[in-house]
Amino acid sequence: MASSRTPLIAGNWKMNGLSADGTALASELASRMKSAKNGGFEMLVCPPFTLISKVGAAIEGSGLQLGGQDCHSQVKGAHTGDTSAAMLADLGCHYVIVGHSERRTDHGERNEQVRAKAAAGHAAGLNVIICIGETEAERDAGKALEVNKSQVAGSLPDGATAANTVIAYEPVWAIGTGRTPTTDEVQEVHAFIRSELAARVGAEADGMRILYGGSMKPGNAAELIALPDVDGGLIGGASLQADDFWAIAQTCL
Ligand code: PGA
């Protein structure tokens, strides 16, 4: 974590939460944010679409940010079941996650689509969190850097800046498994991603936040977030418990 970049602690609730527990979790986090003296970090929750409105109401005025987990690449039209970035913005979202590995796997999303979604997010005034990361087989084959390089090249839209774009490095094999790369491995990939970003966006890369995601918990967050090129976390399972999510954020202080 470099002092020039404000760490982002982002919770990806995935397909979890009904009205009662979702709003209770959001309210609890909002009250902690309100009573925290000086954040020292930015905190974001990305609930399922069904809860965005309710969570937005529960966190209003707390400083906690709101985001979606995906968006369509088009502004509107005949796309049954999809949600546009403008619709997320209309609900008060400031962020959208695109290209999560579960979207890439479950919905066959490829880099070009992720790039188009990211561009749509920008066009709607949202900050986008672009997810990348290698599979276990790719890492075992010594291809981790190569895969992340091609995902950065393929998924980053024109016009990406430090202010509107965040990268999340999430090794697929670490998501929800309780396994993480070593801190050396994480720093190696993050520094590599920053150099790839620099090749595309120049000096903006210095300010662009690169989050680590994949089994981040209170027990390992401090050592991960302390790495020079790790600027926060994208947290799944542990973001569903207020104490755990808050404890992760506290490691930024
Ligand atoms: P996890 O998920 O923290 O449950 O591993 C992270 C993610 O998929 O964003």
Coordinates of C-alpha atoms in Angstrom, one line a residue, residues 25-251:
L25 CA -25.4 -5.8 7.5
A26 CA -25.4 -2.5 5.5
S27 CA -26.7 -0.5 8.5
E28 CA -24.1 -2.0 10.8
L29 CA -21.3 -1.1 8.5
A30 CA -22.8 2.4 7.9
S31 CA -22.8 3.1 11.6
R32 CA -19.2 2.0 12.0
M33 CA -18.2 4.2 9.1
K34 CA -20.0 7.2 10.7
S35 CA -18.3 6.8 14.0
A36 CA -14.9 6.1 12.5
K37 CA -12.9 9.3 13.0
N38 CA -10.9 9.4 9.8
G39 CA -11.4 6.5 7.5
G40 CA -7.9 6.3 6.0
F41 CA -9.6 3.9 3.5
E42 CA -12.6 3.9 1.2
M43 CA -15.2 1.2 1.8
L44 CA -17.6 -0.1 -0.8
V45 CA -20.4 -2.7 -0.7
C46 CA -21.6 -4.4 -3.9
P47 CA -24.9 -6.2 -3.0
P48 CA -26.9 -8.2 -5.4
F49 CA -29.1 -6.1 -7.8
T50 CA -32.2 -6.9 -5.7
L51 CA -30.8 -5.2 -2.6
I52 CA -29.1 -2.1 -4.2
S53 CA -32.0 0.2 -3.4
K54 CA -32.4 -0.9 0.1
V55 CA -28.7 -1.0 0.9
G56 CA -28.4 2.5 -0.7
A57 CA -31.1 3.8 1.7
A58 CA -29.4 2.1 4.7
I59 CA -26.0 3.6 4.1
E60 CA -27.0 7.1 3.0
G61 CA -24.8 9.8 4.4
S62 CA -22.4 7.3 6.0
G63 CA -19.5 7.6 3.5
L64 CA -19.9 3.9 2.6
Q65 CA -20.0 3.5 -1.2
L66 CA -22.4 1.5 -3.2
G67 CA -21.7 -0.6 -6.3
G68 CA -23.1 -3.2 -8.7
Q69 CA -21.6 -6.6 -9.4
D70 CA -22.0 -6.4 -13.2
C71 CA -23.6 -4.3 -15.9
H72 CA -24.5 -4.7 -19.6
S73 CA -22.4 -3.1 -22.2
Q74 CA -25.4 -1.3 -23.8
V75 CA -27.3 1.7 -22.3
K76 CA -30.7 0.2 -22.8
G77 CA -32.7 -2.1 -25.1
A78 CA -33.9 -5.7 -25.6
H79 CA -31.6 -7.5 -23.1
T80 CA -33.9 -9.5 -20.8
G81 CA -32.7 -9.8 -17.3
D82 CA -29.8 -7.4 -17.7
T83 CA -29.0 -4.2 -16.0
S84 CA -27.3 -1.2 -17.6
A85 CA -24.6 0.9 -15.9
A86 CA -26.9 3.9 -16.2
M87 CA -29.5 2.0 -14.1
L88 CA -26.9 1.3 -11.4
A89 CA -25.9 5.0 -11.4
D90 CA -29.6 5.9 -11.1
L91 CA -29.8 3.8 -7.9
G92 CA -26.9 5.7 -6.4
C93 CA -24.0 3.4 -7.3
H94 CA -20.6 4.9 -7.8
Y95 CA -18.9 1.6 -8.7
V96 CA -19.4 -1.5 -10.8
I97 CA -17.4 -4.7 -10.8
V98 CA -16.8 -6.1 -14.3
G99 CA -15.2 -9.4 -15.5
H100 CA -15.3 -11.2 -12.2
S101 CA -14.1 -14.8 -12.8
E102 CA -17.5 -16.1 -11.9
R103 CA -19.0 -14.1 -14.7
R104 CA -16.2 -15.2 -17.0
T105 CA -16.8 -18.8 -16.1
D106 CA -20.6 -19.0 -15.5
H107 CA -21.6 -16.6 -18.4
G108 CA -18.7 -17.1 -20.8
E109 CA -17.6 -13.5 -20.6
R110 CA -14.5 -12.7 -22.6
N111 CA -12.1 -9.8 -22.4
E112 CA -13.8 -7.9 -25.2
Q113 CA -17.1 -8.0 -23.4
V114 CA -15.5 -7.0 -20.1
R115 CA -13.8 -4.1 -21.9
A116 CA -17.2 -3.0 -23.4
K117 CA -18.9 -3.3 -19.9
A118 CA -16.1 -1.2 -18.4
A119 CA -16.5 1.4 -21.1
A120 CA -20.3 1.4 -20.4
G121 CA -19.6 1.9 -16.7
H122 CA -17.3 4.9 -17.5
A123 CA -19.9 6.4 -19.9
A124 CA -22.5 6.2 -17.0
G125 CA -20.1 8.0 -14.7
L126 CA -19.2 4.9 -12.7
N127 CA -15.8 3.8 -11.4
V128 CA -15.1 0.3 -12.7
I129 CA -13.4 -2.5 -10.9
I130 CA -12.0 -4.8 -13.6
C131 CA -11.2 -8.3 -12.4
I132 CA -8.4 -10.4 -13.8
G133 CA -6.6 -13.5 -12.6
E134 CA -5.1 -16.8 -13.6
T135 CA -6.5 -20.3 -13.0
E136 CA -4.6 -22.9 -11.0
A137 CA -3.6 -24.8 -14.2
E138 CA -2.3 -21.6 -15.7
R139 CA -0.2 -20.8 -12.6
D140 CA 1.1 -24.4 -12.5
A141 CA 2.1 -24.1 -16.1
G142 CA 4.1 -20.9 -15.3
K143 CA 1.7 -18.7 -17.2
A144 CA 0.3 -16.5 -14.4
L145 CA 2.0 -13.3 -15.6
E146 CA 1.2 -14.0 -19.3
V147 CA -2.5 -14.5 -18.5
N148 CA -2.8 -11.4 -16.4
K149 CA -1.0 -9.4 -19.1
S150 CA -3.4 -10.5 -21.8
Q151 CA -6.4 -9.8 -19.5
V152 CA -5.1 -6.3 -18.8
A153 CA -4.6 -5.7 -22.5
G154 CA -8.0 -7.1 -23.4
S155 CA -10.2 -5.7 -20.7
L156 CA -8.9 -2.2 -20.1
P157 CA -11.0 0.3 -22.0
D158 CA -9.7 3.5 -23.6
G159 CA -9.9 6.5 -21.3
A160 CA -9.1 4.5 -18.1
T161 CA -7.6 6.7 -15.5
A162 CA -6.6 6.4 -11.8
A163 CA -9.9 8.2 -10.9
N164 CA -12.3 5.9 -12.8
T165 CA -10.6 2.5 -12.9
V166 CA -9.5 -0.1 -10.3
I167 CA -8.0 -3.4 -11.1
A168 CA -8.7 -6.5 -8.9
Y169 CA -6.2 -9.3 -9.2
E170 CA -8.1 -12.4 -8.1
P171 CA -6.3 -15.7 -8.7
V172 CA -9.3 -18.0 -9.6
W173 CA -7.9 -20.8 -7.4
A174 CA -7.9 -18.5 -4.4
I175 CA -11.5 -17.4 -4.6
G176 CA -13.6 -19.0 -1.9
T177 CA -11.1 -21.7 -1.3
G178 CA -9.2 -20.5 1.8
R179 CA -6.0 -20.6 -0.2
T180 CA -3.9 -17.6 -1.1
P181 CA -0.7 -17.1 -3.0
T182 CA 2.4 -16.2 -0.9
T183 CA 2.9 -12.5 -0.3
D184 CA 5.9 -12.6 -2.7
E185 CA 3.7 -14.1 -5.4
V186 CA 1.0 -11.4 -4.8
Q187 CA 3.5 -8.5 -4.9
E188 CA 5.1 -10.0 -8.0
V189 CA 1.8 -10.1 -9.9
H190 CA 0.7 -6.6 -8.7
A191 CA 4.0 -5.0 -9.6
F192 CA 3.8 -6.7 -13.0
I193 CA 0.2 -5.5 -13.5
R194 CA 1.2 -1.9 -12.6
S195 CA 4.0 -2.1 -15.2
E196 CA 1.5 -3.3 -17.8
L197 CA -0.9 -0.5 -16.9
A198 CA 1.9 2.0 -17.2
A199 CA 2.6 0.8 -20.7
R200 CA -1.0 1.6 -21.5
V201 CA -2.0 4.6 -19.4
G202 CA 1.4 6.1 -18.5
A203 CA 1.7 8.0 -15.3
E204 CA -1.9 7.3 -14.4
A205 CA -0.8 3.8 -13.4
D206 CA 1.0 5.2 -10.4
G207 CA -2.4 6.3 -8.9
M208 CA -4.5 3.4 -10.1
R209 CA -5.5 1.1 -7.3
I210 CA -4.8 -2.6 -7.7
L211 CA -6.8 -4.7 -5.2
Y212 CA -6.1 -8.3 -4.2
G213 CA -9.0 -10.7 -4.0
G214 CA -9.3 -14.4 -3.1
S215 CA -9.8 -15.6 0.4
M216 CA -8.9 -12.3 2.0
K217 CA -9.7 -12.6 5.8
P218 CA -8.9 -10.6 8.9
G219 CA -6.0 -13.0 9.5
N220 CA -4.2 -12.4 6.3
A221 CA -5.4 -8.9 5.2
A222 CA -2.7 -7.0 7.1
E223 CA 0.2 -8.7 5.3
L224 CA -1.4 -8.5 1.9
I225 CA -2.5 -4.9 2.2
A226 CA 0.9 -3.9 3.4
L227 CA 2.5 -5.0 0.1
P228 CA 3.7 -2.0 -1.9
D229 CA 1.5 -2.6 -4.9
V230 CA -1.6 -3.9 -3.1
D231 CA -4.1 -1.1 -2.6
G232 CA -6.9 -2.8 -0.8
G233 CA -9.1 -5.9 -1.3
L234 CA -12.1 -7.3 -3.1
I235 CA -13.6 -9.5 -0.5
G236 CA -16.3 -12.1 -1.0
G237 CA -17.1 -14.4 1.9
A238 CA -15.6 -12.2 4.7
S239 CA -17.6 -9.2 3.5
L240 CA -20.8 -10.9 4.6
Q241 CA -19.8 -10.6 8.3
A242 CA -19.6 -7.0 9.6
D243 CA -16.9 -7.8 12.1
D244 CA -14.7 -9.5 9.6
F245 CA -15.1 -6.9 6.9
W246 CA -14.5 -4.1 9.3
A247 CA -11.5 -5.9 10.7
I248 CA -10.0 -6.1 7.2
A249 CA -10.5 -2.4 6.7
Q250 CA -8.9 -1.6 10.0
T251 CA -5.6 -3.2 8.7

